[in-house]
Coordinates of C-alpha atoms and ligand atoms in Angstrom, one line a residue:
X4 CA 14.7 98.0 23.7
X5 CA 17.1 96.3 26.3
X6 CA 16.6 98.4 28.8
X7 CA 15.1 102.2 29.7
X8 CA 17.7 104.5 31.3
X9 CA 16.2 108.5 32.2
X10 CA 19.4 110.8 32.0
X11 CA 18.2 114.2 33.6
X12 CA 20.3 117.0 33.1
X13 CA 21.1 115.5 29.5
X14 CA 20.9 119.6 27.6
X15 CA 23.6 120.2 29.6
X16 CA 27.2 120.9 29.6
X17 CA 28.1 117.4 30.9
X18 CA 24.5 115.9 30.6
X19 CA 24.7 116.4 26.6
X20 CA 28.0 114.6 26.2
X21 CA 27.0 111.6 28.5
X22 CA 23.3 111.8 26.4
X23 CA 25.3 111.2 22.8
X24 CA 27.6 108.6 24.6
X25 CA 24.5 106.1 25.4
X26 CA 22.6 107.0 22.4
X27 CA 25.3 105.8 19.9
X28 CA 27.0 103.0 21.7
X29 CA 24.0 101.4 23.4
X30 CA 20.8 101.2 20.0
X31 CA 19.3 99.2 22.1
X32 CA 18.8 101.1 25.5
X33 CA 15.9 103.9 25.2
X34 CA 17.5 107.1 26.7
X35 CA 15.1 109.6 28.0
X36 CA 16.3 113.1 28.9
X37 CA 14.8 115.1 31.7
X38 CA 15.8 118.6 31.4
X39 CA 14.0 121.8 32.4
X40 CA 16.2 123.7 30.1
X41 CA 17.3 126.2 32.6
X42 CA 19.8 129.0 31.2
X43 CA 22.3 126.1 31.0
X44 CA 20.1 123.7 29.3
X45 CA 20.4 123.8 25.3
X46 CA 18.6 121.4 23.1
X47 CA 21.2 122.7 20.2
X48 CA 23.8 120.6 22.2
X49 CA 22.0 117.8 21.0
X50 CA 21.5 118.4 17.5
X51 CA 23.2 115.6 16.1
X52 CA 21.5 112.6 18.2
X53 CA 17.9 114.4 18.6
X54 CA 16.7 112.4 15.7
X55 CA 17.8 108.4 16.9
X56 CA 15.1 106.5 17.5
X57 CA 16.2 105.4 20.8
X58 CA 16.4 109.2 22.0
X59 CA 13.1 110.8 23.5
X60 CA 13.7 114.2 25.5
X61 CA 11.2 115.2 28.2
X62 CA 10.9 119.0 29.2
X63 CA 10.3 119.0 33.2
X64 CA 11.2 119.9 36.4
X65 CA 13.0 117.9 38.9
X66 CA 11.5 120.1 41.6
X67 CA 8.2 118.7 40.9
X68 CA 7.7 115.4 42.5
X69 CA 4.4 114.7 41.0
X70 CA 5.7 115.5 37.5
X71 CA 8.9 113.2 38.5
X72 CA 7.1 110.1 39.7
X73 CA 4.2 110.3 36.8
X74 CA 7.4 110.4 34.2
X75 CA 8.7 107.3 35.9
X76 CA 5.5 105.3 35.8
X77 CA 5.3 106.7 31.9
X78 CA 8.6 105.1 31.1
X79 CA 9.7 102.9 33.6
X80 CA 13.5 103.3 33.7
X81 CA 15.3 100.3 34.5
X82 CA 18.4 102.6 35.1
X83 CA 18.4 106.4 35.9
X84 CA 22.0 109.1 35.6
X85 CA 21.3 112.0 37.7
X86 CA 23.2 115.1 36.4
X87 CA 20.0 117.8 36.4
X88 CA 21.6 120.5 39.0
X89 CA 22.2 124.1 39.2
X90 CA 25.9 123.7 38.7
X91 CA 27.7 127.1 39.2
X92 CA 29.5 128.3 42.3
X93 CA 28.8 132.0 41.7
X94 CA 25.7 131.7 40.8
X95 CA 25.2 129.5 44.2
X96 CA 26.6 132.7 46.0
X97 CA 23.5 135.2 44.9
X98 CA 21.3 132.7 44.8
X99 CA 21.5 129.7 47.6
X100 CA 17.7 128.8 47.6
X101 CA 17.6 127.8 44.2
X102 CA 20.6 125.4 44.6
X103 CA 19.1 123.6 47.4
X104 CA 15.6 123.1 45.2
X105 CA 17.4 121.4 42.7
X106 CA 20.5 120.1 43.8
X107 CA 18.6 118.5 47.3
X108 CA 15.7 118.8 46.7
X109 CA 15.4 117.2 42.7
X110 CA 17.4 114.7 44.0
X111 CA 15.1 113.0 47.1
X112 CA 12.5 113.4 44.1
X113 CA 14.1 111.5 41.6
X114 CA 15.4 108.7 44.7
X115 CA 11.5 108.6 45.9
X116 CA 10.1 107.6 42.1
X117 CA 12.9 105.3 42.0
X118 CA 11.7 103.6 44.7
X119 CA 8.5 103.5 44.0
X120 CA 8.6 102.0 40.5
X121 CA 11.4 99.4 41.9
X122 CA 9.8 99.1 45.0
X123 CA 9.0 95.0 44.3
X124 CA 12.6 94.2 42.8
X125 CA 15.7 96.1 42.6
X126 CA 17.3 93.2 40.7
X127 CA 19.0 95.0 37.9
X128 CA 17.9 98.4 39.0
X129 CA 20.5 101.1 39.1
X130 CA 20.5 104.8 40.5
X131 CA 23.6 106.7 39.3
X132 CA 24.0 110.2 41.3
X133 CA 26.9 112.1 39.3
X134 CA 28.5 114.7 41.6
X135 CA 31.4 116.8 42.2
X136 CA 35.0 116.6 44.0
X137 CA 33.9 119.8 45.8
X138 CA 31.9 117.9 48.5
X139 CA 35.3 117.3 49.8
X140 CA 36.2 120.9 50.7
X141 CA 39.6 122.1 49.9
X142 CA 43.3 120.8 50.2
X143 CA 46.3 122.7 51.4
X144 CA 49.6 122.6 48.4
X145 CA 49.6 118.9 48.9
X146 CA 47.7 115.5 49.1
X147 CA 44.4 114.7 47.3
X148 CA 40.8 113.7 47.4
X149 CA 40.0 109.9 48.0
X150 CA 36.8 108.6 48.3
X151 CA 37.3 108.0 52.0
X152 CA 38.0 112.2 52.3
X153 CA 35.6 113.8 54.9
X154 CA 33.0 115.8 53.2
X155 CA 33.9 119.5 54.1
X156 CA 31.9 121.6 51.4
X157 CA 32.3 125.5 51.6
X158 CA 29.8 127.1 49.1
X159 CA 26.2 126.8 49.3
X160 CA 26.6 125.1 46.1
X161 CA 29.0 121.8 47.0
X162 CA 26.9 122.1 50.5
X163 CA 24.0 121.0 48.2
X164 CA 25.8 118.7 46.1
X165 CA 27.1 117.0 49.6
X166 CA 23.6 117.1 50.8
X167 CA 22.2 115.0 47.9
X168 CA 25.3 112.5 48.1
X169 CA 24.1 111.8 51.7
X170 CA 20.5 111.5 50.6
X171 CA 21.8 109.1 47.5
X172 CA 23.8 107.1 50.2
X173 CA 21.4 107.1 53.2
X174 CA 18.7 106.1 50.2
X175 CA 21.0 102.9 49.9
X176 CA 21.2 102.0 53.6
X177 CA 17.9 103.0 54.8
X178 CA 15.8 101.2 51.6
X179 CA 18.6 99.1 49.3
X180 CA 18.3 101.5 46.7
X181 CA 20.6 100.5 44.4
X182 CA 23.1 103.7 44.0
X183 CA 26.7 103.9 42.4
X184 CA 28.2 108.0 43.2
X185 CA 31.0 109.5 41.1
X186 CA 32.5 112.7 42.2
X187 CA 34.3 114.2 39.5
X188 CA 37.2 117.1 39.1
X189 CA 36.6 120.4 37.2
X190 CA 35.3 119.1 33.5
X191 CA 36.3 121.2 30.2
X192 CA 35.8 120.8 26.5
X193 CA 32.7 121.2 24.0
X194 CA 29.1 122.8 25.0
X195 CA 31.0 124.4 27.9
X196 CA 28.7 127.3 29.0
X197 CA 30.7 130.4 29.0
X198 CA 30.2 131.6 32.4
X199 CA 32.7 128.6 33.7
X200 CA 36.5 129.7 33.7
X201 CA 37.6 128.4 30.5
X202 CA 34.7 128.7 28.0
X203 CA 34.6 132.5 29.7
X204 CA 38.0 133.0 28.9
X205 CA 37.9 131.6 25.3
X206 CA 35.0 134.4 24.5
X207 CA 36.0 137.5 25.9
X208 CA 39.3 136.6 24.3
X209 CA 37.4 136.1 21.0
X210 CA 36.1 139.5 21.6
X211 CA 38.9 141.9 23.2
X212 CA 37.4 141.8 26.6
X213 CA 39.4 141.6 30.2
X214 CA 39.8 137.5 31.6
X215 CA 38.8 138.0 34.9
X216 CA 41.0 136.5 37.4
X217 CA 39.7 135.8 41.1
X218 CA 42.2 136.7 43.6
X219 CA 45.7 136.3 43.5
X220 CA 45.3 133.0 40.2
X221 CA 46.9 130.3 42.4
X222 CA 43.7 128.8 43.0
X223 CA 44.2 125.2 41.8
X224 CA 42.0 123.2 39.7
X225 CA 42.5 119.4 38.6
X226 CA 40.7 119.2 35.0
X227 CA 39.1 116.6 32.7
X228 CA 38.1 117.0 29.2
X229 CA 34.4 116.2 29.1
X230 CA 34.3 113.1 26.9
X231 CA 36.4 111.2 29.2
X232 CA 34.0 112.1 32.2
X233 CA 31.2 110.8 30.2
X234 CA 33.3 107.8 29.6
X235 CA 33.6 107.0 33.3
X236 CA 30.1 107.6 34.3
X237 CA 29.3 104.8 31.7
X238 CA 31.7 102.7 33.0
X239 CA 30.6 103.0 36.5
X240 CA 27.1 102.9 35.5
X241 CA 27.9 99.6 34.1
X242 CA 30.4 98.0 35.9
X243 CA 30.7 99.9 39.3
X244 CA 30.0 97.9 42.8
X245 CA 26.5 99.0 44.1
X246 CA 26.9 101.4 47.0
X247 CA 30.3 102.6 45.9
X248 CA 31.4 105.7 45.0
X249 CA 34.3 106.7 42.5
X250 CA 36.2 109.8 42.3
X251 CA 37.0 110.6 38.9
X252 CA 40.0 112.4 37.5
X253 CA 43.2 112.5 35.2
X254 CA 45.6 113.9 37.8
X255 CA 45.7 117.1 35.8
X256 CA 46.7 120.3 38.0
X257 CA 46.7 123.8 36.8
X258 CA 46.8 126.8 38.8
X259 CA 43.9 129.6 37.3
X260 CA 46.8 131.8 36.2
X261 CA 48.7 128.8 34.4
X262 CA 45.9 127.8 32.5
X263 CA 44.7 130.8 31.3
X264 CA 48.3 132.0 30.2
X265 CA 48.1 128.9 28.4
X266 CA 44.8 128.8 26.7
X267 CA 45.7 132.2 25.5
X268 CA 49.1 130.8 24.1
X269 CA 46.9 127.9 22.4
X270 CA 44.4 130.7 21.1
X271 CA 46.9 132.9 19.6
X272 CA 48.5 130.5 17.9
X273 CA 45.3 129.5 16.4
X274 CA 44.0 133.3 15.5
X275 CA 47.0 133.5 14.5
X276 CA 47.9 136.3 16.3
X277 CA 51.4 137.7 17.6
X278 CA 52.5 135.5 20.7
X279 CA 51.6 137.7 24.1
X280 CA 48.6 139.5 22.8
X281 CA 45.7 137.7 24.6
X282 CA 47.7 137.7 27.6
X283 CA 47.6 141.2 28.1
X284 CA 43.9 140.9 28.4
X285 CA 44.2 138.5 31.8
X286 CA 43.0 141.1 35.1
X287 CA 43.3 140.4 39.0
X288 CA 39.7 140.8 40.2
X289 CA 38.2 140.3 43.6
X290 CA 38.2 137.1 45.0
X291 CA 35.4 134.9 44.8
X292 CA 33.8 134.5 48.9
X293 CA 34.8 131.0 50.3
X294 CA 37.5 130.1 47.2
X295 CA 38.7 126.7 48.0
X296 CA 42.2 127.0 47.2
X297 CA 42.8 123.4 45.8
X298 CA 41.1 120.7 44.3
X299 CA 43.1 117.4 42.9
X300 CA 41.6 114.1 42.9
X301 CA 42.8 110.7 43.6
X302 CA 41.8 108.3 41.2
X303 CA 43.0 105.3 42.4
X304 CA 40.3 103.6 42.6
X305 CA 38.4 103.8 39.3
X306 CA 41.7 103.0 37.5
X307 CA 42.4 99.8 39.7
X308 CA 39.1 98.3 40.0
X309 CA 37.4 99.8 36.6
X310 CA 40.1 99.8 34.1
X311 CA 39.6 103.5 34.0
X312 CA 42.0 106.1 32.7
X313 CA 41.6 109.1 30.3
X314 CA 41.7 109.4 26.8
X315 CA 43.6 112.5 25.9
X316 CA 46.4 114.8 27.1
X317 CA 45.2 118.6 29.0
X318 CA 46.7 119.8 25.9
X319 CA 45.3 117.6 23.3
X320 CA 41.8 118.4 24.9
X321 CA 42.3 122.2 25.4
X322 CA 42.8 122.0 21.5
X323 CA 40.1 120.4 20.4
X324 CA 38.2 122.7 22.9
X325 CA 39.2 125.8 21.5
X326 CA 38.7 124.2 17.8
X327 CA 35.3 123.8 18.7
X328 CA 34.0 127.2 20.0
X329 CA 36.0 128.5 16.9
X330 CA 34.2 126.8 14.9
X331 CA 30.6 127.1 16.7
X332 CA 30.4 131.1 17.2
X333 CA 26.6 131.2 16.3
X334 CA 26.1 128.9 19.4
X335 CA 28.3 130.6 21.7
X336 CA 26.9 134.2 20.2
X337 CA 23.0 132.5 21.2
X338 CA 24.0 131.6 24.8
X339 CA 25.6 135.2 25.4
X340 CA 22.9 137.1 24.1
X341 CA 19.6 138.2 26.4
X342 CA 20.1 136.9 29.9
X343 CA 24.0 136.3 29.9
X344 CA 24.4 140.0 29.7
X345 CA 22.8 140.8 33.0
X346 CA 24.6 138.0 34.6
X347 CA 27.8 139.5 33.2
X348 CA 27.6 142.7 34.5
X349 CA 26.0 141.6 37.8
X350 CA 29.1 139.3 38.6
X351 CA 31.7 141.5 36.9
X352 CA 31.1 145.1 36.7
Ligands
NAD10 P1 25.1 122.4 33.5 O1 24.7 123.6 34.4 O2 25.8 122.7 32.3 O3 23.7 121.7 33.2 C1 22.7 121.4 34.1 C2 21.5 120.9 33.4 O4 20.5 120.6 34.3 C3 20.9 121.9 32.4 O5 20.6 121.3 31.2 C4 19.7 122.4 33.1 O6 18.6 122.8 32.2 C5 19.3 121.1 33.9 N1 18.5 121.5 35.1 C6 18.7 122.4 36.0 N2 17.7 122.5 36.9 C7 16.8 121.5 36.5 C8 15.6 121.1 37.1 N3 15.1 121.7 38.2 N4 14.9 120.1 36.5 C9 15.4 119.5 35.3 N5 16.6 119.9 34.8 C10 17.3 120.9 35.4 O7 25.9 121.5 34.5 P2 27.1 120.5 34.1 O8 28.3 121.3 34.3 O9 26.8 119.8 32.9 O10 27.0 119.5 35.4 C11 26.2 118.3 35.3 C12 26.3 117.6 36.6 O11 27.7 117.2 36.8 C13 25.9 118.4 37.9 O12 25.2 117.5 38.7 C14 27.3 118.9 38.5 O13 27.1 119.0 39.9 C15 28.2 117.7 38.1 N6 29.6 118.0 38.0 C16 30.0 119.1 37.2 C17 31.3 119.3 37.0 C18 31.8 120.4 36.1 O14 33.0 120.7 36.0 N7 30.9 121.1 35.3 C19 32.3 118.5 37.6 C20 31.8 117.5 38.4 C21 30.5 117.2 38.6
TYD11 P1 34.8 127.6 37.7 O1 35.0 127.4 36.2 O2 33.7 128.5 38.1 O3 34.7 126.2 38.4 P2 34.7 125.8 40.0 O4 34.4 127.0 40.8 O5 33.5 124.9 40.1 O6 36.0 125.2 40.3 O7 36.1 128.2 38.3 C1 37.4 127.5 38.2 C2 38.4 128.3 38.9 O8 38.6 129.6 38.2 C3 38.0 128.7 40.3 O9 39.2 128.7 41.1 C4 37.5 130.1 40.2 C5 38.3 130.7 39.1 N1 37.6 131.7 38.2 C6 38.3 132.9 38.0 O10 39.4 133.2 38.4 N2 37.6 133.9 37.2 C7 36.4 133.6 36.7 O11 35.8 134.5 36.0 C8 35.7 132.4 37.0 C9 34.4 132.1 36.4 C10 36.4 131.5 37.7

């Protein structure tokens, strides 16, 4: 094997599409998967690559620095993808603590092994910290996020996503770590776990029930189909200047109440059902405490210097999204039964 490259997080949403990425286009890197397999985390997302011989998935806990470091020294990445976080806002809103343990905390944990297996030379060494346009805080109706955009974070989740981008950065200043950020827009698309807007949507359509809209819907969201943020992240990983950070994005706005009229438009269509019927299941609830009103990234950068741009149209991807859960009830039926339930009715009833 060319080289050893730990991806934590990889049984996630995002995680499990950057895994298969790096499997299949790289046979000769060995990718090792750190994942706890929290409620998000799904080994079934990785069916279909679980098997390669240059796959090997490790069950542990980022919180655990002993447990980190003695993985390190076991495998000795050459190259590690941090994705492992707690990852939704709500959730960050019941439930601060747990965001900083893994979000802040997993991270110094993962940058102090780093540093101790690379301690005598960083030559070739890289530390790629994947993160989220959020850090930034929110915009007014116009202008976007650059990579030069004060951080401004409003829920204790992006406060603990900032927090670990200034731990990744000041890891690069204070010791040379070698570090490339990318802070990406709202992702979509396969393996999506439905308690995120659009997989959420998709089900309770699927079954008759309400599509929860926070607030008045003209919160703003700039989305990506998943497969071209995986894309990025191994482009940066590959090619991007150390100590850099990219903002990721396929200028690709949609106000909540816009995208939701329109996924239901896609999914009757596709269940063949008369035009307007899902529609009538989209309801105003509260708003979500600290809603930033608009997120809509600048990518600039990754397109000039990288080469970067995406690979399919918002409604090419929404497509193949909704193709997907259609044809992969049993997994969306597995991650709604048991714990989802309580969740649901905690954050909507
Ligand atoms: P996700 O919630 O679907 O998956 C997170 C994964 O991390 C799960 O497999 C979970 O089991 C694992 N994990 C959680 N705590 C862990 C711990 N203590 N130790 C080991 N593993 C642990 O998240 P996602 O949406 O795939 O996001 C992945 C990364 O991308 C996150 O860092 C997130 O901040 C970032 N990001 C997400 C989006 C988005 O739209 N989803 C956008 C930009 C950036
Ligand atoms: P979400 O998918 O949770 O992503 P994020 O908060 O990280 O942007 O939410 C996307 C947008 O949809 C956000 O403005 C909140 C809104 N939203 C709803 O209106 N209803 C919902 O049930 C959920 C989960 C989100």
């Amino acid at each position: 094997m060319s080289k050893n490259i730990v991806i934590t997080g990889g049984a996630g949403f995002i995680g499990s599409h950057v895994v298969r990425e790096f499997v299949l286009k790289y046979p000769d890197y060995h990718i090792i998967n750190i994942d706890t397999l929290t409620y998000a985390g799904n080994l079934a997302n990785l069916n279909d690559v679980e098997n390669h011989p240059n796959y090997s998935f490790v069950k542990a806990d980022i919180t655990e620095a002993d447990t980190v470091l003695k993985i390190f020294k076991q495998y000795m990445p050459d190259g590690v993808i941090h994705l492992a976080a707690e990852s939704h806002v709500d959730r960050s809103i019941s439930d601060p603590i747990l965001f900083v343990m893994t979000n802040v905390i997993g991270t110094v944990n993962l940058l102090n092994a780093s540093r101790e297996i690379w301690k005598d030379d960083f030559g070739g060494k890289r530390f790629h910290h994947v993160s989220t346009d959020e850090v930034y805080g929110t915009l007014g109706e116009t202008g976007f996020f650059t990579e030069h955009t004060a951080y401004d974070p409003h829920s204790p989740y992006s406060a603990s996503k900032a927090s670990s981008d200034h731990f990744v950065r000041a890891y690069h200043d204070t010791y040379g770590l070698p570090i490339v950020l990318t802070n990406c827009s709202n992702n979509y698309g396969p393996n999506h776990f439905p308690e995120k807007l659009i997989p959420l949507c998709i089900h309770n359509i699927l079954n008759d029930k309400p599509l929860p809209i926070y607030g008045n819907g003209k919160f703003t969201r700039d989305w990506l189909y998943v497969i071209d943020h995986a894309r990025a992240i191994d482009l940066v990983f590959h090619e991007g200047t150390d100590g850099e950070a990219y903002n990721v994005g396929g200028f690709n706005e949609w106000k909540n109440i816009d995208l939701v009229k329109e996924l239901c438009r896609q999914m009757d269509t596709k269940l063949g059902r008369l035009n307007g019927t899902s529609a009538q299941l989209i309801t105003f609830v509260g708003d979500r405490p600290g809603h930033d009103l608009r997120y809509a990234i600048d990518a600039t950068k990754i397109n000039k210097e990288l080469g970067y741009n995406p690979s399919v149209t918002f409604e090419e991807g929404l497509s193949i999204t909704i193709d997907w859960y259609l044809s992969n009830e049993g997994w969306l039926n597995d991650v709604t039964s048991g714990d989802y339930q309580n969740y649901y009715r905690n954050q909507y009833q």
